[in-house]
Coordinates of C-alpha atoms and ligand atoms in Angstrom, one line a residue:
X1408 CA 36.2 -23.4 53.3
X1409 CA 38.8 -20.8 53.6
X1410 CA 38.3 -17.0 54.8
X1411 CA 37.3 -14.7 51.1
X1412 CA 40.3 -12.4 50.8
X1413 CA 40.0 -9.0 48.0
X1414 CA 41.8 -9.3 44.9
X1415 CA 43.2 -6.4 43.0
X1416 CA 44.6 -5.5 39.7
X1417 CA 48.0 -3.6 39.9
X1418 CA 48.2 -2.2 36.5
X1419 CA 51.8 -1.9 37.0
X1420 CA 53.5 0.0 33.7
X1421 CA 50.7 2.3 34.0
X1422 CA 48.5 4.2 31.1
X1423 CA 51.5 3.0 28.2
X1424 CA 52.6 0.8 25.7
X1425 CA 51.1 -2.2 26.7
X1426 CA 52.8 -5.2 24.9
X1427 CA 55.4 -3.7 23.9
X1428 CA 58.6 -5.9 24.0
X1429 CA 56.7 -9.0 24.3
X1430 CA 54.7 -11.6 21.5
X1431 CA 51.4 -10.6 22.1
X1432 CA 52.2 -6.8 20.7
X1433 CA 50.8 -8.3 17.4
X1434 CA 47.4 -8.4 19.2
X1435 CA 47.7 -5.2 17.3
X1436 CA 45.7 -3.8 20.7
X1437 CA 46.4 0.4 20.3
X1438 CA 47.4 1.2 24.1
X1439 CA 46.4 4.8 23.0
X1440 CA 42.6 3.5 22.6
X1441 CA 40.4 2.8 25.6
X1442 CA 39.1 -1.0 23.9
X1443 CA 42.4 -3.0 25.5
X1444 CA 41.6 -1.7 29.1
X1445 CA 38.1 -2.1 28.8
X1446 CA 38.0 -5.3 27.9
X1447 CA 40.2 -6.6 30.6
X1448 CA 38.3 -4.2 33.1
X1449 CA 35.3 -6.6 31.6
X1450 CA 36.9 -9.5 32.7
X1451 CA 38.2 -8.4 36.2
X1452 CA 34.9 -8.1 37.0
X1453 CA 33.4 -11.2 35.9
X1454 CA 35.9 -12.4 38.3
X1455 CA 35.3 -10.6 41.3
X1456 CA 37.4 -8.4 41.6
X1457 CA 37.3 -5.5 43.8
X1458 CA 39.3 -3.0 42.5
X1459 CA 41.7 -2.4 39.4
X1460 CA 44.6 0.7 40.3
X1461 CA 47.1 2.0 37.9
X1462 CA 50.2 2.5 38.1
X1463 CA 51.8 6.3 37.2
X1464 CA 54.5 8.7 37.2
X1465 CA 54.1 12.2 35.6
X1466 CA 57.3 12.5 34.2
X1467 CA 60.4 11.1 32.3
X1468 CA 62.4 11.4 35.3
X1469 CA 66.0 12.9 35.1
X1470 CA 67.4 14.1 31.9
X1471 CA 70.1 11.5 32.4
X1472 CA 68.0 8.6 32.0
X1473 CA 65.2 9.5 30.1
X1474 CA 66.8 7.8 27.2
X1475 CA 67.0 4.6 29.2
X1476 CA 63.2 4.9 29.8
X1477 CA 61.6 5.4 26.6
X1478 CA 64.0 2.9 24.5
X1479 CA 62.2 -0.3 25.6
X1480 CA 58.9 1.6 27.0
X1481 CA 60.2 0.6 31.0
X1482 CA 59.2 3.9 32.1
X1483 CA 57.0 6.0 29.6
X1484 CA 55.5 7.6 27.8
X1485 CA 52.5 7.1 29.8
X1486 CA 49.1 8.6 29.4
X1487 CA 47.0 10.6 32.8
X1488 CA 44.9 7.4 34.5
X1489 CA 42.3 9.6 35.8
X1490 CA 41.4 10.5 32.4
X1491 CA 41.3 6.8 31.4
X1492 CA 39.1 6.1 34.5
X1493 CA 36.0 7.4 32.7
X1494 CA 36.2 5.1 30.1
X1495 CA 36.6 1.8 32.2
X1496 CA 33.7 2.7 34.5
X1497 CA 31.4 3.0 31.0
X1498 CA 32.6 -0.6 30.1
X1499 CA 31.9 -1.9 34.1
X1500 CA 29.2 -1.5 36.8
X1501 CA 31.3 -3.2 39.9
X1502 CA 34.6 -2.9 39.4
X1503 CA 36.4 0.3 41.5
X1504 CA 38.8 2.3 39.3
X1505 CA 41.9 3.5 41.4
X1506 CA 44.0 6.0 39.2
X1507 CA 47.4 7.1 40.8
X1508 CA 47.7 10.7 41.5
X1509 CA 50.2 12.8 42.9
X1510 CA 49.4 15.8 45.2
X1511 CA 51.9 17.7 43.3
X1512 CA 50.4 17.6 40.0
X1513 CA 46.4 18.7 41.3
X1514 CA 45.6 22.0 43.6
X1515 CA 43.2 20.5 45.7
X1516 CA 40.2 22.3 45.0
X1517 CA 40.6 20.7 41.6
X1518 CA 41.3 17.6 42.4
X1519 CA 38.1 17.6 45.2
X1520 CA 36.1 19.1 41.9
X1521 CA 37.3 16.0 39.7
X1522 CA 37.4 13.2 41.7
X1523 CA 33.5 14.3 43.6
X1524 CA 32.3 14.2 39.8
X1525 CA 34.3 11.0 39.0
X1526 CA 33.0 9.2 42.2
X1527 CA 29.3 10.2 41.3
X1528 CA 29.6 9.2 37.6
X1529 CA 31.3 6.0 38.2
X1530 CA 28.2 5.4 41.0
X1531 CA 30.8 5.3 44.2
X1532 CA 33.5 3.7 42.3
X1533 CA 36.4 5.9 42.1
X1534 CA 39.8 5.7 44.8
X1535 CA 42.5 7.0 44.5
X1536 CA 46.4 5.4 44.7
X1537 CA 48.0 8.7 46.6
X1538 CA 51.9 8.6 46.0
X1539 CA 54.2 11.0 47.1
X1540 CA 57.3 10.5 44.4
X1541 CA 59.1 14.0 43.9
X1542 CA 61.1 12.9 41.1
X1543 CA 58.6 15.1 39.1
X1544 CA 57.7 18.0 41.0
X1545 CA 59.8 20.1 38.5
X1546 CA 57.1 19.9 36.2
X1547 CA 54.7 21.6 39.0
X1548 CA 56.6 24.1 40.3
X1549 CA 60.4 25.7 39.9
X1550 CA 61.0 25.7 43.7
X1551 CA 63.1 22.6 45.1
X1552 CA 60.9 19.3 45.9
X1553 CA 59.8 18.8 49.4
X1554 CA 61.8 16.2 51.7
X1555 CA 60.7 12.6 51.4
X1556 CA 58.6 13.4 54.6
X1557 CA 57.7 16.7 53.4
X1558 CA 56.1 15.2 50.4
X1559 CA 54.0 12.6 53.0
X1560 CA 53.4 15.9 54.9
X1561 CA 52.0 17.5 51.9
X1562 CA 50.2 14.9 50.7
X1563 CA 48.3 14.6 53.9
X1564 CA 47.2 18.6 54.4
X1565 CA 45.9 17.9 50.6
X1566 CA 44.1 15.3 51.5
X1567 CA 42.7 16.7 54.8
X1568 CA 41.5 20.0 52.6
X1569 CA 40.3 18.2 49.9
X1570 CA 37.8 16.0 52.6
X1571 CA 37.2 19.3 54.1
X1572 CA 35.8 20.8 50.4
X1573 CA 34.0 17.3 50.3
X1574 CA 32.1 17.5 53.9
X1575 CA 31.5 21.3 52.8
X1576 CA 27.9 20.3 51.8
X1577 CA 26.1 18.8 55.3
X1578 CA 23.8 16.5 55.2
X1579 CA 20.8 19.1 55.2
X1580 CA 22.1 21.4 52.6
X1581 CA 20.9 19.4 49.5
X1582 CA 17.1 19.5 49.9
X1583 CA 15.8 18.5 46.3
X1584 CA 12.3 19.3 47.1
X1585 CA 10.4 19.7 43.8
X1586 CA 7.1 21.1 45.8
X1587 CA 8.5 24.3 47.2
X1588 CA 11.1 24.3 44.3
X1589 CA 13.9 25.2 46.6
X1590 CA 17.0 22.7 45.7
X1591 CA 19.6 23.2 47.8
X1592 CA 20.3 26.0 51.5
X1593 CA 23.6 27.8 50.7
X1594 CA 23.2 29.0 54.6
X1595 CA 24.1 25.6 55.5
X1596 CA 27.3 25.4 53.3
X1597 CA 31.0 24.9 55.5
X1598 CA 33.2 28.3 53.9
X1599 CA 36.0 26.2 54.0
X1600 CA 39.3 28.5 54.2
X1601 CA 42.1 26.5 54.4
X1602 CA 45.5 28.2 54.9
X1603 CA 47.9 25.5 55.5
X1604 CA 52.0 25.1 55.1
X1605 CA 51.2 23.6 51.3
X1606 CA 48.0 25.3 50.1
X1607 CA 46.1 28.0 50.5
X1608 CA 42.6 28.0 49.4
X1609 CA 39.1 29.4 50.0
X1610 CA 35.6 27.0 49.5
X1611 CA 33.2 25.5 49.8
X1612 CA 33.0 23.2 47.2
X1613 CA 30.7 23.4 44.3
X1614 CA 29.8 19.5 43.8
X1615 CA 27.5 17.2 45.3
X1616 CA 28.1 15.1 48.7
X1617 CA 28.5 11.4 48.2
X1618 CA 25.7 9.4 49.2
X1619 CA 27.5 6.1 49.4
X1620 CA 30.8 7.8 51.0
X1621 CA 33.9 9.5 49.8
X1622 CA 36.3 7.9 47.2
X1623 CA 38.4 5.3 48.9
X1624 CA 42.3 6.0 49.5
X1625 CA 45.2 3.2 48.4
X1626 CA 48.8 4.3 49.7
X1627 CA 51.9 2.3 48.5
X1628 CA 54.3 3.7 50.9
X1629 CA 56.7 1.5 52.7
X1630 CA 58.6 4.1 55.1
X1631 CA 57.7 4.3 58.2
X1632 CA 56.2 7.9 57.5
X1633 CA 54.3 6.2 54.6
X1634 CA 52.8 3.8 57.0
X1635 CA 51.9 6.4 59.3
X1636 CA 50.0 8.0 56.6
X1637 CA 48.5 5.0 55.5
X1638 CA 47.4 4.5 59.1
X1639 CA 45.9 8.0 59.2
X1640 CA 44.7 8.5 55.7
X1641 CA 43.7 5.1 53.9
X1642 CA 41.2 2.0 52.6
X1643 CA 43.8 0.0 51.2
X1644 CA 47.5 -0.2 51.8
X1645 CA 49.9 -1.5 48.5
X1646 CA 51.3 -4.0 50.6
X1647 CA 55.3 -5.5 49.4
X1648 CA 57.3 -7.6 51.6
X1649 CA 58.6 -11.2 51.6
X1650 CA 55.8 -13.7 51.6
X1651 CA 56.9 -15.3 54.6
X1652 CA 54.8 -15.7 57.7
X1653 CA 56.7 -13.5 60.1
X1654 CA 56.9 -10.7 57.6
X1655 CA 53.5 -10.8 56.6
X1656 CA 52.6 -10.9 60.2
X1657 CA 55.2 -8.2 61.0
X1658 CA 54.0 -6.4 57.9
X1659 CA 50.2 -6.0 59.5
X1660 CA 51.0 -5.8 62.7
X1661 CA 52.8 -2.1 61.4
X1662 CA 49.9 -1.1 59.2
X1663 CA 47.2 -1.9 62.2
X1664 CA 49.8 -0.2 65.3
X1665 CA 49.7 3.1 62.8
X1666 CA 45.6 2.2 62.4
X1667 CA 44.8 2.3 66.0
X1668 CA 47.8 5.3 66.5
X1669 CA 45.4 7.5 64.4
X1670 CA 42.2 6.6 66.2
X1671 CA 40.7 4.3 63.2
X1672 CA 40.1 0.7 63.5
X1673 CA 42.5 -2.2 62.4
X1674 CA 39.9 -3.7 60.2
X1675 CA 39.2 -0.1 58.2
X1676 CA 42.8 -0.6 56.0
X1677 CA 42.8 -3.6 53.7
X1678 CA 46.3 -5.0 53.4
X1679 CA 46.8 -6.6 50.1
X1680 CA 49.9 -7.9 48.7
X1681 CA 51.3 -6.9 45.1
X1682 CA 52.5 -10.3 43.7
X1683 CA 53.6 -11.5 40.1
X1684 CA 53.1 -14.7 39.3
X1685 CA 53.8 -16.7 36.4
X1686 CA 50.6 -19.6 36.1
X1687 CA 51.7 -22.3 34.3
X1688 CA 49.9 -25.7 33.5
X1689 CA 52.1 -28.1 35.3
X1690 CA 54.7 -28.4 37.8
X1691 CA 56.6 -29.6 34.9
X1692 CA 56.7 -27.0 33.0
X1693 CA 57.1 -24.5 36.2
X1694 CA 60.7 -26.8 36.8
X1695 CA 61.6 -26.5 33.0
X1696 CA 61.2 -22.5 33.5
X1697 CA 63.0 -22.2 36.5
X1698 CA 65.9 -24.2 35.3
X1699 CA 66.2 -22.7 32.2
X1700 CA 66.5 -19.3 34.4
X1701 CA 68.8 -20.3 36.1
X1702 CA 72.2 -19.1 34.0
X1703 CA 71.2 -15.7 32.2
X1704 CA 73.1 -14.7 29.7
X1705 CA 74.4 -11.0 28.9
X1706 CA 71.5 -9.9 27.3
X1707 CA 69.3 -10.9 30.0
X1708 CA 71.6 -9.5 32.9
X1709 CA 71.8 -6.0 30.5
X1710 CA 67.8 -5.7 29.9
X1711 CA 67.6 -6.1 33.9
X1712 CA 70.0 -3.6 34.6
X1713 CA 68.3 -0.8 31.9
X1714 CA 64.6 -1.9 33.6
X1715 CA 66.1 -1.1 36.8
X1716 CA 68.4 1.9 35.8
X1717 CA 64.4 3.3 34.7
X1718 CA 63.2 2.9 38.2
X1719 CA 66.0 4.0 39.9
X1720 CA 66.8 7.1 37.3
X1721 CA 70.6 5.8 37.3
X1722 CA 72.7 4.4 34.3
X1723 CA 73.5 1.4 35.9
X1724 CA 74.5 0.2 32.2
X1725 CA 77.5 2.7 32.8
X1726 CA 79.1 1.4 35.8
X1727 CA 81.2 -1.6 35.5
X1728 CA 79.3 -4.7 36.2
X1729 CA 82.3 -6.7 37.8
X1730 CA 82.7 -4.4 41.0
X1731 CA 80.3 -3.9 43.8
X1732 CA 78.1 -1.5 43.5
X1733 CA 78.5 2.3 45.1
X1734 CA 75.6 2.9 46.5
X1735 CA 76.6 6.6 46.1
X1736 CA 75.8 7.2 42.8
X1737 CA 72.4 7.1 43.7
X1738 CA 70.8 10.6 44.4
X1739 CA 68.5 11.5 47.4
X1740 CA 65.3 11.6 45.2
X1741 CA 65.8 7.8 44.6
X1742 CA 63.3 5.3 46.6
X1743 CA 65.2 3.4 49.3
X1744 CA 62.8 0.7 48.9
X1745 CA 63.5 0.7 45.2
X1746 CA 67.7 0.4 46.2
X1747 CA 66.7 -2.5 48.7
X1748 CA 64.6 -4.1 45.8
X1749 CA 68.0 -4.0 43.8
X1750 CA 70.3 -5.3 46.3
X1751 CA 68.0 -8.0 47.9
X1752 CA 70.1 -10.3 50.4
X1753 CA 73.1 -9.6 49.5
X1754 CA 76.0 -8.0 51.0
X1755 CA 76.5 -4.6 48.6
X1756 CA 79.8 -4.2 50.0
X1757 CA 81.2 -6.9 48.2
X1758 CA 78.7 -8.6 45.7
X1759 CA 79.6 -7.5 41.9
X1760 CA 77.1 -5.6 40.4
X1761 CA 76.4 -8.7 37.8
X1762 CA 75.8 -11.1 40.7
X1763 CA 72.8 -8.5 42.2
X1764 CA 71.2 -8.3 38.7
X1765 CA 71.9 -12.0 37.8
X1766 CA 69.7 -13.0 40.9
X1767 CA 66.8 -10.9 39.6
X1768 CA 66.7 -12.7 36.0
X1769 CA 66.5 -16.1 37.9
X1770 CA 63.1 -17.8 38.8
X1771 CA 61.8 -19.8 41.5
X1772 CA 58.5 -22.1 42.1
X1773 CA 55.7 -21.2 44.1
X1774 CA 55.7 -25.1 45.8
X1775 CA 59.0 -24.0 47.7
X1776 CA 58.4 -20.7 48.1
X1777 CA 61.6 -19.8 46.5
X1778 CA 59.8 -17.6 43.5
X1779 CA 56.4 -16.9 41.7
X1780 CA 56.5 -20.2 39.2
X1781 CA 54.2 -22.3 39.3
X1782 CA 50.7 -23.8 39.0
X1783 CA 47.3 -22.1 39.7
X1784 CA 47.0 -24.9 42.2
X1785 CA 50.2 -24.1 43.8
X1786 CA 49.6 -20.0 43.5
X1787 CA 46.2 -20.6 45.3
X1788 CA 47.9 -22.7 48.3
X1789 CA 50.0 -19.4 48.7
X1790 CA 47.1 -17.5 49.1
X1791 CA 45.3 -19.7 51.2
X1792 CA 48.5 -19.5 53.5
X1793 CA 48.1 -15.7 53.2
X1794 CA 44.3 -16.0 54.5
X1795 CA 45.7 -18.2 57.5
X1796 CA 48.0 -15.2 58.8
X1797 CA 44.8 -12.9 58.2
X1798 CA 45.7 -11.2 54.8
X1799 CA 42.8 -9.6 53.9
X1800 CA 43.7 -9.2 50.0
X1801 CA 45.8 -9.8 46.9
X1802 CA 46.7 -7.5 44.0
X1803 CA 48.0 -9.4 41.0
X1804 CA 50.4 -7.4 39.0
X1805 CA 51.2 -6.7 35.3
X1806 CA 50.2 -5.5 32.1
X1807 CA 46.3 -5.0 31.7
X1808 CA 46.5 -7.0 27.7
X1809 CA 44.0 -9.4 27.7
X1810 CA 46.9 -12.4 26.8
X1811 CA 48.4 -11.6 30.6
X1812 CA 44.9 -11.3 32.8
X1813 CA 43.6 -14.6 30.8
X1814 CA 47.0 -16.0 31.7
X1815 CA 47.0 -15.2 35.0
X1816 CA 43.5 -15.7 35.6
X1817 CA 41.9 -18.3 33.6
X1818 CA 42.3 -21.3 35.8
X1819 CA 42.9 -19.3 38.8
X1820 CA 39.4 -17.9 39.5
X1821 CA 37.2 -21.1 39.4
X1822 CA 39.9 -23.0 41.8
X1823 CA 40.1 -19.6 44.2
X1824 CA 36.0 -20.2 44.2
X1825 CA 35.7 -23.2 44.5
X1826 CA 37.9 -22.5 47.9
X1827 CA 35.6 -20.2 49.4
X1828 CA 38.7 -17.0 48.6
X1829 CA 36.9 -15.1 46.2
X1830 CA 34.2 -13.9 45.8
X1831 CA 31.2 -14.8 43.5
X1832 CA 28.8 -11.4 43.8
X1833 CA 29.3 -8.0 44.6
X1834 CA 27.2 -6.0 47.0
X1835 CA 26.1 -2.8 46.2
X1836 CA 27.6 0.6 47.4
X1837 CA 30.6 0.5 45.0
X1838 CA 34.4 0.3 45.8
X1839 CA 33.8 1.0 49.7
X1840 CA 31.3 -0.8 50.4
X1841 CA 33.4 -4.0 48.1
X1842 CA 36.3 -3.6 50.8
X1843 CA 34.2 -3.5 53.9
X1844 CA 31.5 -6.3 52.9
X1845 CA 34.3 -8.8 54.7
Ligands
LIG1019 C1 53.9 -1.4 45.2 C2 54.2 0.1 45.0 C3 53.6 0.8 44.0 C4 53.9 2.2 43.8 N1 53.3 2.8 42.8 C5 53.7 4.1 42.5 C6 53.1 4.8 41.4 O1 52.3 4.3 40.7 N2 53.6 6.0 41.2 C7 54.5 6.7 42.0 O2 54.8 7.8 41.7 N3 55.0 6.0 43.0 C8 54.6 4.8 43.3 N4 55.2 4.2 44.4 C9 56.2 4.9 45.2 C10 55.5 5.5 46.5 O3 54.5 6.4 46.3 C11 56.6 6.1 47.4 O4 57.0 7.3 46.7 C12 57.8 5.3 47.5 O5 57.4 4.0 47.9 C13 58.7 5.9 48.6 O6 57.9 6.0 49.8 P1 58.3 5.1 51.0 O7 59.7 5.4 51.3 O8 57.3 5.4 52.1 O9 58.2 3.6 50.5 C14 54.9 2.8 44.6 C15 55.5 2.1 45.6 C16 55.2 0.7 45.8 C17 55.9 0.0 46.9

């Protein structure tokens, strides 16, 4: 039997339209209506899965680009996740709900309000995928975005302040005692006055303290400074890197050094790695796929470049595709890790721009561990491999349409079970007490 690892969802084009650009769009599944993420959130959980987390960004990003992102739906509109949450922890009783949030867009006494009230609702469910993106921030506020670092800096004060409005209530504050009619001692409640470099705030808080602990905290950061806040700050860390053995290794070996740096355990932050694959029912028709990917044509190499132009908020449709690519005409809000995505292994200096998006529309099979192709025989190998180097979990990534997670999943789960790699019961405690369990 091999180790259990946790699996995730990575609902990855967020709260939008869902099947849009692909077949299945005449599922005629509303993305607007909470019945498509529910009943995938059904099925996640029959599967054993700890956690689902969506995706977000709060905005169109620059005015340059918006076009590009709303045209084919790469990067909006998009609907608030934590207002979705509600709905998917009605349809579920396991399953944790991990909305992204930014610490721009909530004040933290807000967000402590909201999330306390989600995390009791949704019985110790809730987390929370903390990004730091500042490609928005104009929305929040008219004064320039914090650094790259400064938003990490930000995000941890709001998080510290919003754990201090959370421990506001001590353990013997909440007395409940229906005899002498006295429910709760104010003389025992924390003031909380926070006066920090970001906020400025007075408490305490007016919810109730968790019994089964606070919400847990996913971080996707790759930067050194976001590993240093996952290491300080978080449950699960949004893991991306090759799927080799030495950068996995490397990978955890950075998450657990900026662990132990901040006084926490190794063991406290689940790693999991985001990873797309495409299950298909034989290795036949995982070569067929990949060879057939191998040449795209014009249309292909344009609908890679408009996807990416989305991410990166740059027209990359506007430069010419037969000269190398300047990395200048990115600006400093874009993600470095977004650029390296881009570029890959090639030299930027002198690889035309068609060459680096060319590479991105070509597949490769999971047997060789050249791509994501393959098998759910082959896919489960890879994650056995994973478990070998001590990866504690997995997030799957895509579209939350039933036609993708029964795609991805349907002959996965039973062969991942039958291995001893996922689990087959939940215990109880919600989403915290999921991740810690192994
Ligand atoms: C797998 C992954 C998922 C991410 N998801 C989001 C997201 O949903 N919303 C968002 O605004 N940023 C998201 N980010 C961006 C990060 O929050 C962060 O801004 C970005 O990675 C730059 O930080 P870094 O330099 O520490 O990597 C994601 C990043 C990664 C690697």
């Amino acid at each position: 039997m091999s180790r259990p690892q946790h699996f995730g969802w990575f609902l990855a084009r967020g709260f939008g339209p869902h099947g849009w650009g692909h077949p299945y769009l005449d599922w005629n599944l509303r993305w607007t209506e909470p019945a498509l993420y529910q009943d995938s959130a059904r099925t996640l959980e029959q599967a054993g899965f700890d956690l689902l987390i969506i995706e977000d960004a709060p905005s169109l990003g620059s005015a340059d680009t918006i076009d590009l992102r709303v045209r084919h739906a790469f990067g909006g509109p998009k609907h608030d996740p934590l207002l979705l949450a509600p709905y998917l922890f009605a349809a579920t009783t396991r399953l944790g709900v991990v909305p992204t949030v930014n610490p721009a867009a909530y004040l933290p006494y807000t967000a402590a309000r909201q999330f306390a009230t989600l995390q009791h609702l949704s019985g110790h469910r809730l987390g929370l995928n903390v990004v730091t993106d500042t490609g928005s921030a104009r929305h929040f506020a008219t004064a320039p975005p914090p650094s790259h670092d400064g938003a990490y800096d930000r995000a941890e004060e709001w998080l510290t302040s919003i754990r201090a409005l959370w421990n506001s209530w001590p353990d013997d504050a909440l007395i409940a005692d229906p005899v002498s009619g006295v429910y709760a001692d104010g003389t025992r409640l924390a003031p909380v006055q926070h006066r920090g470099e970001y906020f400025g705030f007075d408490g305490p808080l007016n919810a109730l303290p968790f019994t089964d602990g606070e919400p847990a905290i996913v971080s996707p950061g790759g930067s050194g400074r976001g590993l240093g806040f996952a290491g300080a700050n978080s449950d699960v860390q949004l893991a991306l890197a090759p799927l080799d053995e030495a950068s996995v290794r490397s990978y955890r070996a950075k998450i657990h050094a900026a662990t132990v740096d901040a006084g926490r355990a190794p063991e406290d932050v689940k790693i999991m790695f985001a990873i797309q694959p495409v299950i298909v029912s034989s290795p036949e028709e995982a070569d067929r796929l990949v060879a057939a990917s191998r040449h795209p044509d014009d249309g292909a190499v344009r609908r890679i470049a408009e996807k990416h132009s989305s991410d990166l908020e740059t027209d990359l449709t506007a430069l010419d595709p037969d000269r190398p690519l300047d990395l200048a005409v990115f600006g400093g809000h874009v993600s470095q890790g977004s650029i390296k995505r881009l570029v890959g292994a090639h030299d930027v200096r002198t690889t035309p721009l068609r060459t680096l998006l060319a590479a991105h529309a070509r597949l490769g099979r999971i047997s060789d561990r050249t791509g994501f192709v393959g098998t759910a025989d082959e896919f489960a190998d890879l994650i056995e491999e994973l478990g070998e180097w001590g990866n504690d979990g997995v997030l799957l990534w895509g579209d939350l349409h039933p036609v993708t997670v029964h795609r991805m999943l349907d002959e996965l789960v039973p062969i991942l079970r039958r291995r001893g790699i996922l689990r087959s019961e939940y215990v109880s405690g919600g989403l915290r007490a999921n991740l810690q369990a192994f």
